[in-house]
mmCIF file of C-alpha atoms in Angstrom:
data_model
loop_
_atom_site.group_PDB
_atom_site.id
_atom_site.type_symbol
_atom_site.label_atom_id
_atom_site.label_comp_id
_atom_site.label_asym_id
_atom_site.label_seq_id
_atom_site.Cartn_x
_atom_site.Cartn_y
_atom_site.Cartn_z
ATOM 1 C CA GLY T 1 0.004 0.063 -0.006
ATOM 2 C CA ALA T 2 0.947 3.691 -0.196
ATOM 3 C CA VAL T 3 3.197 5.105 2.421
ATOM 4 C CA VAL T 4 2.471 7.986 4.618
ATOM 5 C CA SER T 5 5.320 9.250 6.956
ATOM 6 C CA GLN T 6 5.027 11.521 10.015
ATOM 7 C CA HIS T 7 7.884 13.318 11.687
ATOM 8 C CA PRO T 8 8.800 13.329 14.409
ATOM 9 C CA SER T 9 7.570 9.991 15.818
ATOM 10 C CA TRP T 10 7.723 11.444 19.342
ATOM 11 C CA VAL T 11 8.488 14.878 20.843
ATOM 12 C CA ILE T 12 8.739 16.305 24.269
ATOM 13 C CA CYS T 13 8.283 19.990 24.724
ATOM 14 C CA LYS T 14 7.937 22.580 27.400
ATOM 15 C CA SER T 15 4.628 24.061 28.254
ATOM 16 C CA GLY T 16 4.112 27.351 26.245
ATOM 17 C CA THR T 17 6.186 26.240 23.309
ATOM 18 C CA SER T 18 5.016 25.383 19.801
ATOM 19 C CA VAL T 19 5.546 21.998 18.027
ATOM 20 C CA LYS T 20 5.208 21.156 14.359
ATOM 21 C CA ILE T 21 4.475 17.781 13.036
ATOM 22 C CA GLU T 22 4.922 16.826 9.401
ATOM 23 C CA CYS T 23 2.857 14.509 7.391
ATOM 24 C CA ARG T 24 4.210 13.299 4.050
ATOM 25 C CA SER T 25 2.852 10.999 1.339
ATOM 26 C CA LEU T 26 5.924 9.389 0.074
ATOM 27 C CA ASP T 27 4.828 7.646 -3.071
ATOM 28 C CA PHE T 28 1.660 9.517 -4.039
ATOM 29 C CA GLN T 29 -0.054 12.861 -4.230
ATOM 30 C CA ALA T 30 -2.696 13.630 -1.809
ATOM 31 C CA THR T 31 -5.199 16.560 -2.285
ATOM 32 C CA THR T 32 -6.669 15.686 1.046
ATOM 33 C CA MET T 33 -5.062 14.875 4.427
ATOM 34 C CA PHE T 34 -6.724 14.203 7.677
ATOM 35 C CA TRP T 35 -5.448 14.895 11.182
ATOM 36 C CA TYR T 36 -6.472 12.901 14.263
ATOM 37 C CA ARG T 37 -5.746 12.965 17.989
ATOM 38 C CA GLN T 38 -5.976 9.944 20.232
ATOM 39 C CA PHE T 39 -5.870 9.824 23.968
ATOM 40 C CA PRO T 40 -4.936 6.563 25.796
ATOM 41 C CA LYS T 41 -7.476 3.874 25.520
ATOM 42 C CA GLN T 42 -9.673 5.998 23.295
ATOM 43 C CA SER T 43 -10.542 5.889 19.643
ATOM 44 C CA LEU T 44 -9.075 8.359 17.035
ATOM 45 C CA MET T 45 -10.907 11.766 17.062
ATOM 46 C CA LEU T 46 -10.821 13.653 13.850
ATOM 47 C CA MET T 47 -9.485 17.195 14.218
ATOM 48 C CA ALA T 48 -9.401 18.616 10.820
ATOM 49 C CA THR T 49 -9.317 18.016 7.029
ATOM 50 C CA SER T 50 -6.438 19.496 5.322
ATOM 51 C CA ASN T 51 -6.913 20.575 1.649
ATOM 52 C CA GLU T 52 -4.008 21.351 -0.505
ATOM 53 C CA GLY T 53 -3.857 25.036 -1.374
ATOM 54 C CA SER T 54 -6.778 26.169 0.778
ATOM 55 C CA LYS T 55 -7.863 26.412 4.415
ATOM 56 C CA ALA T 56 -8.234 23.347 6.531
ATOM 57 C CA THR T 57 -11.731 22.486 7.729
ATOM 58 C CA TYR T 58 -11.801 21.872 11.512
ATOM 59 C CA GLU T 59 -14.262 19.699 13.404
ATOM 60 C CA GLN T 60 -16.506 21.141 16.083
ATOM 61 C CA GLY T 61 -14.697 22.028 19.209
ATOM 62 C CA VAL T 62 -11.155 22.057 17.709
ATOM 63 C CA GLU T 63 -9.525 25.464 18.140
ATOM 64 C CA LYS T 64 -8.114 26.452 14.719
ATOM 65 C CA ASP T 65 -5.780 29.077 16.171
ATOM 66 C CA LYS T 66 -4.214 26.524 18.436
ATOM 67 C CA PHE T 67 -3.840 23.707 15.840
ATOM 68 C CA LEU T 68 -2.528 25.485 12.744
ATOM 69 C CA ILE T 69 -2.677 23.231 9.682
ATOM 70 C CA ASN T 70 -0.794 24.036 6.466
ATOM 71 C CA HIS T 71 -1.061 21.874 3.335
ATOM 72 C CA ALA T 72 1.270 23.633 1.003
ATOM 73 C CA SER T 73 1.988 20.824 -1.419
ATOM 74 C CA LEU T 74 0.411 17.625 -2.609
ATOM 75 C CA THR T 75 2.783 15.645 -0.522
ATOM 76 C CA LEU T 76 3.060 17.531 2.674
ATOM 77 C CA SER T 77 0.840 18.737 5.480
ATOM 78 C CA THR T 78 1.862 20.201 8.809
ATOM 79 C CA LEU T 79 0.161 20.545 12.066
ATOM 80 C CA THR T 80 1.557 23.045 14.554
ATOM 81 C CA VAL T 81 0.445 22.941 18.141
ATOM 82 C CA THR T 82 0.761 26.491 19.375
ATOM 83 C CA SER T 83 1.418 27.246 22.928
ATOM 84 C CA ALA T 84 1.244 23.692 23.973
ATOM 85 C CA HIS T 85 -0.009 22.721 27.431
ATOM 86 C CA PRO T 86 0.113 19.376 29.211
ATOM 87 C CA GLU T 87 -3.549 18.691 28.305
ATOM 88 C CA ASP T 88 -2.381 18.724 24.558
ATOM 89 C CA SER T 89 -0.140 15.684 25.227
ATOM 90 C CA SER T 90 -1.630 13.051 22.944
ATOM 91 C CA PHE T 91 -1.051 10.769 20.042
ATOM 92 C CA TYR T 92 -1.419 12.759 16.777
ATOM 93 C CA ILE T 93 -1.971 10.837 13.547
ATOM 94 C CA CYS T 94 -2.397 11.911 9.852
ATOM 95 C CA SER T 95 -3.853 10.103 6.961
ATOM 96 C CA ALA T 96 -3.819 10.843 3.336
ATOM 97 C CA ARG T 97 -5.632 9.523 0.349
ATOM 98 C CA ALA T 98 -4.400 9.357 -3.186
ATOM 99 C CA MET T 99 -6.500 10.862 -5.824
ATOM 100 C CA GLY T 100 -8.697 8.244 -7.276
ATOM 101 C CA ALA T 101 -7.901 5.640 -4.473
ATOM 102 C CA ALA T 102 -10.611 4.243 -2.450
ATOM 103 C CA GLU T 103 -8.609 3.912 0.923
ATOM 104 C CA ALA T 104 -6.678 6.270 2.978
ATOM 105 C CA PHE T 105 -3.443 5.444 4.525
ATOM 106 C CA PHE T 106 -2.184 6.484 7.918
ATOM 107 C CA GLY T 107 1.112 7.625 9.249
ATOM 108 C CA GLN T 108 2.686 5.964 12.183
ATOM 109 C CA GLY T 109 1.686 8.679 14.587
ATOM 110 C CA THR T 110 3.529 11.367 16.795
ATOM 111 C CA ARG T 111 3.356 11.143 20.480
ATOM 112 C CA LEU T 112 3.566 14.476 21.937
ATOM 113 C CA THR T 113 4.284 14.991 25.682
ATOM 114 C CA VAL T 114 4.112 18.513 27.054
ATOM 115 C CA VAL T 115 5.908 19.078 30.356
ATOM 116 C CA ASP N 1 -22.383 8.983 8.055
ATOM 117 C CA ALA N 2 -24.067 5.915 9.333
ATOM 118 C CA LYS N 3 -22.865 4.814 12.823
ATOM 119 C CA THR N 4 -21.410 1.401 13.439
ATOM 120 C CA THR N 5 -21.564 -0.757 16.553
ATOM 121 C CA GLN N 6 -18.994 -3.327 17.321
ATOM 122 C CA PRO N 7 -18.284 -5.598 20.412
ATOM 123 C CA THR N 8 -15.746 -4.008 22.710
ATOM 124 C CA SER N 9 -13.402 -7.019 22.896
ATOM 125 C CA MET N 10 -13.018 -10.538 21.506
ATOM 126 C CA ASP N 11 -10.475 -13.369 22.150
ATOM 127 C CA CYS N 12 -9.400 -15.828 19.472
ATOM 128 C CA ALA N 13 -7.001 -18.748 19.612
ATOM 129 C CA GLU N 14 -3.987 -18.663 17.409
ATOM 130 C CA GLY N 15 -4.491 -20.463 14.219
ATOM 131 C CA ARG N 16 -8.244 -20.125 14.339
ATOM 132 C CA ALA N 17 -10.411 -17.811 12.339
ATOM 133 C CA ALA N 18 -11.248 -14.610 13.833
ATOM 134 C CA ASN N 19 -14.768 -13.257 12.890
ATOM 135 C CA LEU N 20 -15.411 -9.689 13.811
ATOM 136 C CA PRO N 21 -18.945 -8.371 13.500
ATOM 137 C CA CYS N 22 -20.042 -4.902 12.831
ATOM 138 C CA ASN N 23 -23.628 -3.558 12.825
ATOM 139 C CA HIS N 24 -24.461 -0.585 10.579
ATOM 140 C CA SER N 25 -28.187 -0.987 10.384
ATOM 141 C CA THR N 26 -28.794 2.672 9.200
ATOM 142 C CA ILE N 27 -26.338 2.341 6.368
ATOM 143 C CA SER N 28 -27.374 4.132 3.048
ATOM 144 C CA GLY N 29 -27.358 2.613 -0.418
ATOM 145 C CA ASN N 30 -24.220 4.438 -1.481
ATOM 146 C CA GLU N 31 -22.101 4.011 1.739
ATOM 147 C CA TYR N 32 -19.243 1.633 1.733
ATOM 148 C CA VAL N 33 -17.928 -0.437 4.736
ATOM 149 C CA TYR N 34 -14.299 0.005 5.462
ATOM 150 C CA TRP N 35 -12.258 -1.958 7.997
ATOM 151 C CA TYR N 36 -8.978 -0.636 9.666
ATOM 152 C CA ARG N 37 -6.983 -2.040 12.363
ATOM 153 C CA GLN N 38 -4.577 -0.322 14.894
ATOM 154 C CA ILE N 39 -1.784 -2.221 16.534
ATOM 155 C CA HIS N 40 -0.722 -0.559 19.871
ATOM 156 C CA SER N 41 1.031 2.860 19.407
ATOM 157 C CA GLN N 42 0.883 2.690 15.684
ATOM 158 C CA GLY N 43 -1.325 4.337 12.983
ATOM 159 C CA PRO N 44 -4.222 2.506 11.687
ATOM 160 C CA GLN N 45 -3.651 -0.043 8.771
ATOM 161 C CA TYR N 46 -6.113 -0.415 6.035
ATOM 162 C CA ILE N 47 -7.583 -3.951 5.662
ATOM 163 C CA ILE N 48 -10.377 -4.048 3.287
ATOM 164 C CA HIS N 49 -13.614 -2.405 2.091
ATOM 165 C CA GLY N 50 -16.712 -3.242 0.242
ATOM 166 C CA LEU N 51 -20.081 -2.144 -0.937
ATOM 167 C CA LYS N 52 -22.513 -5.091 -1.097
ATOM 168 C CA ASN N 53 -20.420 -8.025 -2.546
ATOM 169 C CA ASN N 54 -18.185 -10.013 -0.368
ATOM 170 C CA GLU N 55 -14.495 -9.212 -0.688
ATOM 171 C CA THR N 56 -11.388 -11.015 -0.124
ATOM 172 C CA ASN N 57 -7.793 -9.983 -0.166
ATOM 173 C CA GLU N 58 -4.344 -11.276 1.308
ATOM 174 C CA MET N 59 -5.238 -10.004 4.720
ATOM 175 C CA ALA N 60 -8.903 -10.813 5.264
ATOM 176 C CA SER N 61 -12.333 -11.487 3.961
ATOM 177 C CA LEU N 62 -15.325 -9.153 4.243
ATOM 178 C CA ILE N 63 -18.860 -10.509 4.413
ATOM 179 C CA ILE N 64 -21.663 -8.157 3.990
ATOM 180 C CA THR N 65 -25.218 -9.313 4.717
ATOM 181 C CA GLU N 66 -27.796 -9.052 1.790
ATOM 182 C CA ASP N 67 -29.474 -6.178 3.519
ATOM 183 C CA ARG N 68 -26.120 -4.493 4.214
ATOM 184 C CA LYS N 69 -27.184 -3.797 7.855
ATOM 185 C CA SER N 70 -24.176 -5.765 9.065
ATOM 186 C CA SER N 71 -20.887 -7.224 8.059
ATOM 187 C CA THR N 72 -18.211 -9.507 9.321
ATOM 188 C CA LEU N 73 -14.398 -9.232 8.858
ATOM 189 C CA ILE N 74 -12.776 -12.677 8.875
ATOM 190 C CA LEU N 75 -9.149 -13.251 9.532
ATOM 191 C CA PRO N 76 -8.836 -16.795 8.397
ATOM 192 C CA HIS N 77 -5.902 -17.926 10.475
ATOM 193 C CA ALA N 78 -5.240 -15.399 13.216
ATOM 194 C CA THR N 79 -1.787 -14.993 14.449
ATOM 195 C CA LEU N 80 -0.362 -13.232 17.542
ATOM 196 C CA ARG N 81 0.550 -10.288 15.340
ATOM 197 C CA ASP N 82 -3.170 -9.779 14.579
ATOM 198 C CA THR N 83 -3.896 -8.675 18.135
ATOM 199 C CA ALA N 84 -5.003 -5.073 17.533
ATOM 200 C CA VAL N 85 -8.134 -2.897 17.741
ATOM 201 C CA TYR N 86 -10.282 -3.348 14.662
ATOM 202 C CA TYR N 87 -12.393 -0.545 13.490
ATOM 203 C CA CYS N 88 -15.439 -0.720 11.097
ATOM 204 C CA ILE N 89 -16.219 2.444 9.251
ATOM 205 C CA VAL N 90 -19.023 3.232 6.941
ATOM 206 C CA ARG N 91 -18.329 6.076 4.491
ATOM 207 C CA PRO N 92 -20.303 7.478 1.546
ATOM 208 C CA THR N 93 -18.424 6.805 -1.774
ATOM 209 C CA THR N 94 -14.888 5.709 -2.180
ATOM 210 C CA SER N 95 -13.717 9.159 -3.481
ATOM 211 C CA GLY N 96 -13.906 12.746 -2.414
ATOM 212 C CA THR N 97 -12.737 14.440 0.707
ATOM 213 C CA TYR N 98 -15.280 12.458 3.048
ATOM 214 C CA LYS N 99 -14.071 11.919 6.446
ATOM 215 C CA TYR N 100 -13.234 8.675 7.955
ATOM 216 C CA ILE N 101 -14.918 8.702 11.449
ATOM 217 C CA PHE N 102 -13.757 6.164 13.932
ATOM 218 C CA GLY N 103 -16.001 4.408 16.376
ATOM 219 C CA THR N 104 -14.821 2.582 19.476
ATOM 220 C CA GLY N 105 -13.657 -0.553 17.706
ATOM 221 C CA THR N 106 -13.151 -4.155 18.830
ATOM 222 C CA ARG N 107 -10.176 -5.134 20.731
ATOM 223 C CA LEU N 108 -9.068 -8.524 19.486
ATOM 224 C CA LYS N 109 -6.700 -10.404 21.470
ATOM 225 C CA VAL N 110 -5.088 -13.564 19.777
ATOM 226 C CA LEU N 111 -4.186 -16.110 22.363
ATOM 227 C CA ALA N 112 -1.305 -18.537 22.095
#
């Protein structure tokens, strides 16, 4: 299947700082990428849909000014957690779907710990 | 999107078939059934999808009832590496920017 890569795999940051997570589709172009957050022992919660060349669409309750999404190319989307706080500590996962493909593929996830 | 209902957890003996049910009684005619699984601390992995016909690939088989209100994912010979949370997702169409909404899934434990 297609490969979606996230970087970094894990990150620890201090409270109040910002963290950027990258999501790349390695062998296909993706006009749409999705960002999820997953807390321990819970399911994936969709945060936003990232569209190449346009603004992201955020799910209800997700602060767009705190979780900045940029999808500048057909192979890269970034999620920036601004002014991170301990409650933002979570597992962040992206997914991407190739144009014309039926299934979306997921990155390996990024574990963010805010101390 | 139609909601899905799955059992919270299941056990299966290694080497036996694992049958994971999913109820999607409010599914619409154009909605597809997708299955993904998530092994601990990894991103979800695509398994299979279907509309109304049964489907099979190298990983699993998908059996969809004639009324499409439920489906079963079958892992023919479960191994310890199949221990994961399995998610059944219903999604309109296979194209477009439609979201993949995850429910609570079934935690499958394959026992040695």
